[in-house]
mmCIF file of C-alpha atoms in Angstrom:
data_model
loop_
_atom_site.group_PDB
_atom_site.id
_atom_site.type_symbol
_atom_site.label_atom_id
_atom_site.label_comp_id
_atom_site.label_asym_id
_atom_site.label_seq_id
_atom_site.Cartn_x
_atom_site.Cartn_y
_atom_site.Cartn_z
ATOM 1 C CA UNK A 1 -0.012 0.006 0.009
ATOM 2 C CA UNK A 2 1.274 3.426 -0.867
ATOM 3 C CA UNK A 3 1.906 6.015 1.822
ATOM 4 C CA UNK A 4 -0.977 8.281 0.533
ATOM 5 C CA UNK A 5 -3.540 5.468 0.892
ATOM 6 C CA UNK A 6 -2.313 4.621 4.409
ATOM 7 C CA UNK A 7 -2.623 8.260 5.415
ATOM 8 C CA UNK A 8 -6.224 8.386 4.197
ATOM 9 C CA UNK A 9 -7.038 5.153 6.118
ATOM 10 C CA UNK A 10 -5.496 6.659 9.315
ATOM 11 C CA UNK A 11 -7.483 9.901 8.641
ATOM 12 C CA UNK A 12 -10.657 7.830 8.313
ATOM 13 C CA UNK A 13 -9.867 5.996 11.528
ATOM 14 C CA UNK A 14 -9.331 9.266 13.293
ATOM 15 C CA UNK A 15 -12.754 10.530 12.172
ATOM 16 C CA UNK A 16 -14.504 7.279 13.114
ATOM 17 C CA UNK A 17 -13.028 7.380 16.594
ATOM 18 C CA UNK A 18 -13.773 10.971 17.070
ATOM 19 C CA UNK A 19 -17.409 10.392 16.188
ATOM 20 C CA UNK A 20 -17.506 7.306 18.314
ATOM 21 C CA UNK A 21 -16.357 9.233 21.479
ATOM 22 C CA UNK A 22 -19.931 10.818 21.481
ATOM 23 C CA UNK A 23 -21.739 7.421 21.195
ATOM 24 C CA UNK A 24 -22.599 5.617 24.416
ATOM 25 C CA UNK A 25 -20.997 2.280 24.926
ATOM 26 C CA UNK A 26 -18.458 2.777 22.045
ATOM 27 C CA UNK A 27 -17.163 6.037 23.762
ATOM 28 C CA UNK A 28 -14.908 4.225 26.259
ATOM 29 C CA UNK A 29 -13.065 2.165 23.527
ATOM 30 C CA UNK A 30 -12.935 5.199 21.251
ATOM 31 C CA UNK A 31 -11.641 7.419 24.063
ATOM 32 C CA UNK A 32 -8.764 4.909 24.638
ATOM 33 C CA UNK A 33 -7.772 4.496 21.089
ATOM 34 C CA UNK A 34 -8.414 7.958 19.558
ATOM 35 C CA UNK A 35 -4.857 9.271 19.903
ATOM 36 C CA UNK A 36 -3.396 6.381 17.855
ATOM 37 C CA UNK A 37 -4.326 7.564 14.390
ATOM 38 C CA UNK A 38 -3.334 11.235 15.102
ATOM 39 C CA UNK A 39 0.100 9.948 16.363
ATOM 40 C CA UNK A 40 0.503 7.843 13.286
ATOM 41 C CA UNK A 41 -0.301 10.655 10.945
ATOM 42 C CA UNK A 42 1.965 13.189 12.639
ATOM 43 C CA UNK A 43 4.941 10.696 12.623
ATOM 44 C CA UNK A 44 4.481 9.543 9.044
ATOM 45 C CA UNK A 45 3.642 12.853 7.395
ATOM 46 C CA UNK A 46 5.261 16.284 7.049
ATOM 47 C CA UNK A 47 3.634 18.991 9.098
ATOM 48 C CA UNK A 48 1.772 20.681 6.235
ATOM 49 C CA UNK A 49 0.504 17.346 4.787
ATOM 50 C CA UNK A 50 -0.469 16.280 8.334
ATOM 51 C CA UNK A 51 -2.635 19.526 8.605
ATOM 52 C CA UNK A 52 -4.252 18.719 5.291
ATOM 53 C CA UNK A 53 -5.338 15.328 6.644
ATOM 54 C CA UNK A 54 -6.372 16.511 10.109
ATOM 55 C CA UNK A 55 -8.385 19.686 9.150
ATOM 56 C CA UNK A 56 -11.014 17.801 7.101
ATOM 57 C CA UNK A 57 -11.453 15.347 10.027
ATOM 58 C CA UNK A 58 -12.353 18.169 12.326
ATOM 59 C CA UNK A 59 -14.496 19.866 9.747
ATOM 60 C CA UNK A 60 -16.622 16.744 9.153
ATOM 61 C CA UNK A 61 -16.848 16.058 12.873
ATOM 62 C CA UNK A 62 -17.992 19.617 13.504
ATOM 63 C CA UNK A 63 -20.618 19.390 10.857
ATOM 64 C CA UNK A 64 -22.045 16.197 12.207
ATOM 65 C CA UNK A 65 -21.663 16.668 15.978
ATOM 66 C CA UNK A 66 -21.079 20.386 16.545
ATOM 67 C CA UNK A 67 -18.493 22.161 18.704
ATOM 68 C CA UNK A 68 -18.222 19.474 21.298
ATOM 69 C CA UNK A 69 -16.311 17.362 18.645
ATOM 70 C CA UNK A 70 -13.781 20.257 18.203
ATOM 71 C CA UNK A 71 -13.126 20.486 22.009
ATOM 72 C CA UNK A 72 -12.622 16.736 22.192
ATOM 73 C CA UNK A 73 -10.585 16.594 19.059
ATOM 74 C CA UNK A 74 -8.184 19.410 20.140
ATOM 75 C CA UNK A 75 -7.805 17.718 23.659
ATOM 76 C CA UNK A 76 -6.532 14.487 21.902
ATOM 77 C CA UNK A 77 -4.610 16.229 19.141
ATOM 78 C CA UNK A 78 -2.111 18.043 21.418
ATOM 79 C CA UNK A 79 -0.654 14.968 23.199
ATOM 80 C CA UNK A 80 -0.710 13.087 19.950
ATOM 81 C CA UNK A 81 1.377 15.750 18.257
ATOM 82 C CA UNK A 82 3.762 15.686 21.307
ATOM 83 C CA UNK A 83 4.123 11.867 21.205
ATOM 84 C CA UNK A 84 4.569 11.893 17.444
ATOM 85 C CA UNK A 85 7.259 14.475 17.704
ATOM 86 C CA UNK A 86 8.997 12.233 20.254
ATOM 87 C CA UNK A 87 8.815 9.331 17.825
ATOM 88 C CA UNK A 88 10.364 11.388 15.027
ATOM 89 C CA UNK A 89 13.185 12.183 17.307
ATOM 90 C CA UNK A 90 13.509 8.497 18.127
ATOM 91 C CA UNK A 91 13.225 9.235 21.836
ATOM 92 C CA UNK A 92 13.445 6.357 24.409
ATOM 93 C CA UNK A 93 10.055 4.680 25.108
ATOM 94 C CA UNK A 94 10.224 5.808 28.820
ATOM 95 C CA UNK A 95 10.701 9.445 27.623
ATOM 96 C CA UNK A 96 7.810 9.152 25.210
ATOM 97 C CA UNK A 97 5.485 7.679 27.966
ATOM 98 C CA UNK A 98 6.524 10.274 30.505
ATOM 99 C CA UNK A 99 5.950 13.202 28.142
ATOM 100 C CA UNK A 100 2.604 11.751 26.904
ATOM 101 C CA UNK A 101 1.301 11.157 30.474
ATOM 102 C CA UNK A 102 2.313 14.629 31.670
ATOM 103 C CA UNK A 103 0.825 16.218 28.549
ATOM 104 C CA UNK A 104 -2.488 14.581 28.929
ATOM 105 C CA UNK A 105 -2.541 15.304 32.691
ATOM 106 C CA UNK A 106 -1.614 18.988 32.196
ATOM 107 C CA UNK A 107 -4.572 19.256 29.712
ATOM 108 C CA UNK A 108 -6.946 17.723 32.269
ATOM 109 C CA UNK A 109 -5.883 20.309 34.777
ATOM 110 C CA UNK A 110 -5.997 23.164 32.306
ATOM 111 C CA UNK A 111 -9.487 22.404 31.203
ATOM 112 C CA UNK A 112 -10.626 22.309 34.784
ATOM 113 C CA UNK A 113 -9.108 25.773 35.303
ATOM 114 C CA UNK A 114 -10.563 27.136 32.137
ATOM 115 C CA UNK A 115 -14.116 25.790 32.969
ATOM 116 C CA UNK A 116 -13.812 27.283 36.404
ATOM 117 C CA UNK A 117 -12.620 30.702 35.052
ATOM 118 C CA UNK A 118 -14.811 30.967 31.952
ATOM 119 C CA UNK A 119 -18.056 29.432 32.948
ATOM 120 C CA UNK A 120 -17.734 29.516 36.789
ATOM 121 C CA UNK A 121 -18.240 25.737 36.696
ATOM 122 C CA UNK A 122 -16.555 23.756 39.541
ATOM 123 C CA UNK A 123 -15.817 20.143 38.636
ATOM 124 C CA UNK A 124 -15.870 18.922 42.162
ATOM 125 C CA UNK A 125 -19.066 20.739 43.057
ATOM 126 C CA UNK A 126 -20.825 19.380 39.927
ATOM 127 C CA UNK A 127 -19.628 15.884 40.691
ATOM 128 C CA UNK A 128 -20.838 16.126 44.249
ATOM 129 C CA UNK A 129 -24.193 17.431 43.130
ATOM 130 C CA UNK A 130 -24.612 14.570 40.567
ATOM 131 C CA UNK A 131 -23.682 11.797 43.041
ATOM 132 C CA UNK A 132 -25.846 13.271 45.821
ATOM 133 C CA UNK A 133 -28.842 13.493 43.370
ATOM 134 C CA UNK A 134 -28.232 9.811 42.435
ATOM 135 C CA UNK A 135 -28.266 8.693 46.058
ATOM 136 C CA UNK A 136 -31.471 10.807 46.607
ATOM 137 C CA UNK A 137 -33.014 9.059 43.715
ATOM 138 C CA UNK A 138 -32.158 5.585 45.060
ATOM 139 C CA UNK A 139 -33.319 6.606 48.523
ATOM 140 C CA UNK A 140 -36.767 7.667 47.180
ATOM 141 C CA UNK A 141 -37.157 4.254 45.717
ATOM 142 C CA UNK A 142 -36.233 2.651 49.112
ATOM 143 C CA UNK A 143 -33.221 0.899 47.404
ATOM 144 C CA UNK A 144 -30.586 2.459 49.638
ATOM 145 C CA UNK A 145 -29.208 0.135 52.345
ATOM 146 C CA UNK A 146 -30.263 1.074 55.866
ATOM 147 C CA UNK A 147 -26.672 1.621 57.075
ATOM 148 C CA UNK A 148 -26.044 4.245 54.431
ATOM 149 C CA UNK A 149 -26.699 7.240 56.505
ATOM 150 C CA UNK A 150 -26.402 10.928 55.430
ATOM 151 C CA UNK A 151 -22.972 11.003 57.283
ATOM 152 C CA UNK A 152 -21.855 7.892 55.508
ATOM 153 C CA UNK A 153 -23.019 9.262 52.116
ATOM 154 C CA UNK A 154 -21.225 12.621 52.790
ATOM 155 C CA UNK A 155 -18.004 10.753 53.701
ATOM 156 C CA UNK A 156 -18.203 8.685 50.508
ATOM 157 C CA UNK A 157 -18.748 11.679 48.326
ATOM 158 C CA UNK A 158 -15.834 13.517 50.028
ATOM 159 C CA UNK A 159 -13.470 10.639 49.490
ATOM 160 C CA UNK A 160 -14.584 10.249 45.927
ATOM 161 C CA UNK A 161 -14.024 14.041 45.268
ATOM 162 C CA UNK A 162 -10.614 13.925 46.985
ATOM 163 C CA UNK A 163 -9.640 10.950 44.638
ATOM 164 C CA UNK A 164 -10.053 13.005 41.469
ATOM 165 C CA UNK A 165 -6.228 13.561 41.153
ATOM 166 C CA UNK A 166 -5.600 9.880 41.240
ATOM 167 C CA UNK A 167 -8.323 9.269 38.673
ATOM 168 C CA UNK A 168 -6.862 11.910 36.346
ATOM 169 C CA UNK A 169 -3.247 10.455 36.662
ATOM 170 C CA UNK A 170 -4.570 6.899 36.100
ATOM 171 C CA UNK A 171 -6.526 7.889 32.934
ATOM 172 C CA UNK A 172 -3.506 9.793 31.697
ATOM 173 C CA UNK A 173 -1.318 6.764 32.209
ATOM 174 C CA UNK A 174 -3.732 4.393 30.433
ATOM 175 C CA UNK A 175 -4.090 6.700 27.434
ATOM 176 C CA UNK A 176 -0.456 7.116 26.967
ATOM 177 C CA UNK A 177 0.383 3.467 27.520
ATOM 178 C CA UNK A 178 -2.235 2.191 25.092
ATOM 179 C CA UNK A 179 -1.350 4.791 22.460
ATOM 180 C CA UNK A 180 2.435 3.908 22.776
ATOM 181 C CA UNK A 181 1.837 0.165 22.633
ATOM 182 C CA UNK A 182 -0.236 0.247 19.450
ATOM 183 C CA UNK A 183 1.617 3.163 17.817
ATOM 184 C CA UNK A 184 5.163 1.743 18.369
ATOM 185 C CA UNK A 185 4.343 -1.742 16.886
ATOM 186 C CA UNK A 186 2.532 -0.062 13.937
ATOM 187 C CA UNK A 187 5.362 2.442 13.205
ATOM 188 C CA UNK A 188 7.806 -0.457 13.162
ATOM 189 C CA UNK A 189 5.733 -2.071 10.561
ATOM 190 C CA UNK A 190 6.075 1.107 8.594
ATOM 191 C CA UNK A 191 9.860 1.067 8.809
ATOM 192 C CA UNK A 192 10.255 3.392 11.854
ATOM 193 C CA UNK A 193 12.922 2.389 14.387
ATOM 194 C CA UNK A 194 10.938 3.182 17.550
ATOM 195 C CA UNK A 195 12.601 2.016 20.785
ATOM 196 C CA UNK A 196 10.539 -0.091 23.183
ATOM 197 C CA UNK A 197 10.468 -0.360 26.850
ATOM 198 C CA UNK A 198 12.793 -2.865 28.688
ATOM 199 C CA UNK A 199 11.441 -6.387 28.778
ATOM 200 C CA UNK A 200 9.003 -6.889 31.685
ATOM 201 C CA UNK A 201 11.403 -9.276 33.328
ATOM 202 C CA UNK A 202 13.896 -6.316 33.788
ATOM 203 C CA UNK A 203 11.391 -3.839 35.341
ATOM 204 C CA UNK A 204 12.701 -2.554 38.723
ATOM 205 C CA UNK A 205 11.328 0.573 40.384
ATOM 206 C CA UNK A 206 13.519 2.578 42.936
ATOM 207 C CA UNK A 207 13.693 1.290 46.382
ATOM 208 C CA UNK A 208 12.785 4.746 47.797
ATOM 209 C CA UNK A 209 9.146 4.035 46.747
ATOM 210 C CA UNK A 210 8.961 1.368 49.480
ATOM 211 C CA UNK A 211 9.926 3.983 52.098
ATOM 212 C CA UNK A 212 7.322 6.494 50.691
ATOM 213 C CA UNK A 213 4.732 3.745 50.920
ATOM 214 C CA UNK A 214 5.565 2.826 54.557
ATOM 215 C CA UNK A 215 5.459 6.482 55.590
ATOM 216 C CA UNK A 216 2.153 6.976 53.849
ATOM 217 C CA UNK A 217 0.627 3.924 55.489
ATOM 218 C CA UNK A 218 1.785 5.182 59.011
ATOM 219 C CA UNK A 219 0.441 8.686 58.359
ATOM 220 C CA UNK A 220 -2.815 7.228 57.183
ATOM 221 C CA UNK A 221 -3.376 5.651 60.624
ATOM 222 C CA UNK A 222 -3.407 9.046 62.303
ATOM 223 C CA UNK A 223 -5.725 10.876 59.909
ATOM 224 C CA UNK A 224 -9.512 10.814 60.393
ATOM 225 C CA UNK A 225 -11.843 9.722 57.488
ATOM 226 C CA UNK A 226 -13.566 13.076 57.857
ATOM 227 C CA UNK A 227 -10.225 15.128 57.489
ATOM 228 C CA UNK A 228 -10.320 17.525 54.578
ATOM 229 C CA UNK A 229 -6.703 18.691 55.111
ATOM 230 C CA UNK A 230 -4.090 18.845 52.289
ATOM 231 C CA UNK A 231 -2.266 15.874 53.847
ATOM 232 C CA UNK A 232 -5.454 13.722 53.826
ATOM 233 C CA UNK A 233 -5.949 14.487 50.042
ATOM 234 C CA UNK A 234 -2.362 13.706 49.334
ATOM 235 C CA UNK A 235 -2.632 10.380 51.085
ATOM 236 C CA UNK A 236 -5.841 9.436 49.445
ATOM 237 C CA UNK A 237 -4.197 9.750 46.114
ATOM 238 C CA UNK A 238 -0.632 8.807 46.925
ATOM 239 C CA UNK A 239 -1.398 5.450 48.372
ATOM 240 C CA UNK A 240 -3.370 4.063 45.381
ATOM 241 C CA UNK A 241 -0.744 5.426 42.968
ATOM 242 C CA UNK A 242 1.982 3.589 44.910
ATOM 243 C CA UNK A 243 -0.120 0.408 44.922
ATOM 244 C CA UNK A 244 -0.454 0.772 41.072
ATOM 245 C CA UNK A 245 3.360 1.093 40.802
ATOM 246 C CA UNK A 246 3.853 -2.023 42.995
ATOM 247 C CA UNK A 247 1.261 -3.929 40.914
ATOM 248 C CA UNK A 248 3.416 -3.148 37.785
ATOM 249 C CA UNK A 249 6.481 -4.329 39.654
ATOM 250 C CA UNK A 250 4.698 -7.450 40.653
ATOM 251 C CA UNK A 251 3.893 -8.231 36.922
ATOM 252 C CA UNK A 252 7.630 -7.667 36.151
ATOM 253 C CA UNK A 253 8.568 -10.102 38.904
ATOM 254 C CA UNK A 254 6.296 -12.761 37.401
ATOM 255 C CA UNK A 255 7.986 -12.405 34.032
ATOM 256 C CA UNK A 256 11.368 -12.555 35.654
ATOM 257 C CA UNK A 257 10.376 -15.776 37.586
ATOM 258 C CA UNK A 258 8.992 -17.334 34.365
ATOM 259 C CA UNK A 259 12.236 -16.559 32.582
ATOM 260 C CA UNK A 260 14.333 -18.078 35.368
ATOM 261 C CA UNK A 261 12.173 -21.281 35.640
ATOM 262 C CA UNK A 262 11.641 -21.590 31.911
ATOM 263 C CA UNK A 263 7.923 -21.359 32.107
ATOM 264 C CA UNK A 264 5.619 -20.778 29.195
ATOM 265 C CA UNK A 265 5.126 -17.123 28.462
ATOM 266 C CA UNK A 266 1.313 -17.497 29.202
ATOM 267 C CA UNK A 267 2.006 -18.280 32.923
ATOM 268 C CA UNK A 268 3.121 -14.732 33.948
ATOM 269 C CA UNK A 269 0.179 -13.333 32.016
ATOM 270 C CA UNK A 270 -2.195 -15.552 33.908
ATOM 271 C CA UNK A 271 -0.532 -14.627 37.183
ATOM 272 C CA UNK A 272 -1.012 -11.025 36.329
ATOM 273 C CA UNK A 273 -4.898 -11.333 36.441
ATOM 274 C CA UNK A 274 -5.293 -11.900 40.251
ATOM 275 C CA UNK A 275 -2.929 -9.092 41.035
ATOM 276 C CA UNK A 276 -5.032 -6.678 39.015
ATOM 277 C CA UNK A 277 -8.212 -7.900 40.515
ATOM 278 C CA UNK A 278 -6.893 -8.063 44.130
ATOM 279 C CA UNK A 279 -4.889 -4.989 44.974
ATOM 280 C CA UNK A 280 -3.353 -6.259 48.265
ATOM 281 C CA UNK A 281 -1.298 -8.789 46.059
ATOM 282 C CA UNK A 282 0.763 -5.728 45.067
ATOM 283 C CA UNK A 283 2.708 -6.585 48.169
ATOM 284 C CA UNK A 284 4.637 -8.903 45.880
ATOM 285 C CA UNK A 285 6.069 -5.884 44.108
ATOM 286 C CA UNK A 286 6.939 -4.298 47.441
ATOM 287 C CA UNK A 287 8.946 -7.434 48.463
ATOM 288 C CA UNK A 288 10.561 -7.604 45.016
ATOM 289 C CA UNK A 289 11.833 -3.988 45.450
ATOM 290 C CA UNK A 290 12.741 -4.155 49.089
ATOM 291 C CA UNK A 291 14.566 -7.442 49.266
ATOM 292 C CA UNK A 292 17.195 -9.161 46.789
ATOM 293 C CA UNK A 293 14.827 -11.910 45.887
ATOM 294 C CA UNK A 294 15.907 -11.847 42.361
ATOM 295 C CA UNK A 295 19.550 -12.322 43.238
ATOM 296 C CA UNK A 296 18.726 -15.367 45.298
ATOM 297 C CA UNK A 297 16.737 -16.836 42.501
ATOM 298 C CA UNK A 298 19.425 -16.220 39.885
ATOM 299 C CA UNK A 299 22.067 -17.943 42.097
ATOM 300 C CA UNK A 300 19.804 -20.922 42.654
#
């Protein structure tokens, strides 16, 4: 296939995904994949040709869906250009992911600030109102458990609102990782030498994270569930983020163990499932970082 036809196909994919973001059920998948065609187009094409492919996509989406499509499209376009630029520079995979995550996260924060400044809309206040209205509707139908008192609901909403930073970081991480995983493999099939991450068996996070985790756990013991202080918000978000990091470390340990024991590649993948479903198993990653388990296994 010639480059021109490939570019048109990627443009068509970008348009379909951009339109699908507005469609219930399909929007989650589209939201996750939409950056891929924009990254591919920016990496494969000169900047002027890239603009000629992208502008019609936005025009058609605007005609069919209105201004909302432009807002969504521009949101995904910026990190796509940033990641595509990094691919053109043949940057290391870790650098591409870091820049991609930070760009998406920065845009989330910027849009929250803009909505607050331009429309006087508070994201946290709106979320609180929506969740409270949902509980009131359930309560009116006598479907709310008896132990869900007003105080408990207030605490639940407060915790949920305070967890917004963690949610934004997690979404930014997923978007960047999925985009990199697909784009890198596809670019290599197009002849681009795009570096990948280290093999999973070589993943090793800094030991200092274990110390951060222990300090956070100890501090959490002394903070009330009704505390709205800055430290409480930090801990509510920091602890899940560290557990996510240790979950990734656990996955790396499974691949290392499979390599040492000569197991089938499917074994560490199967072992990954319970770790993802049961967060306390991330303790495996903590132990892997804190103690020289790998050295002992290598010697044996």
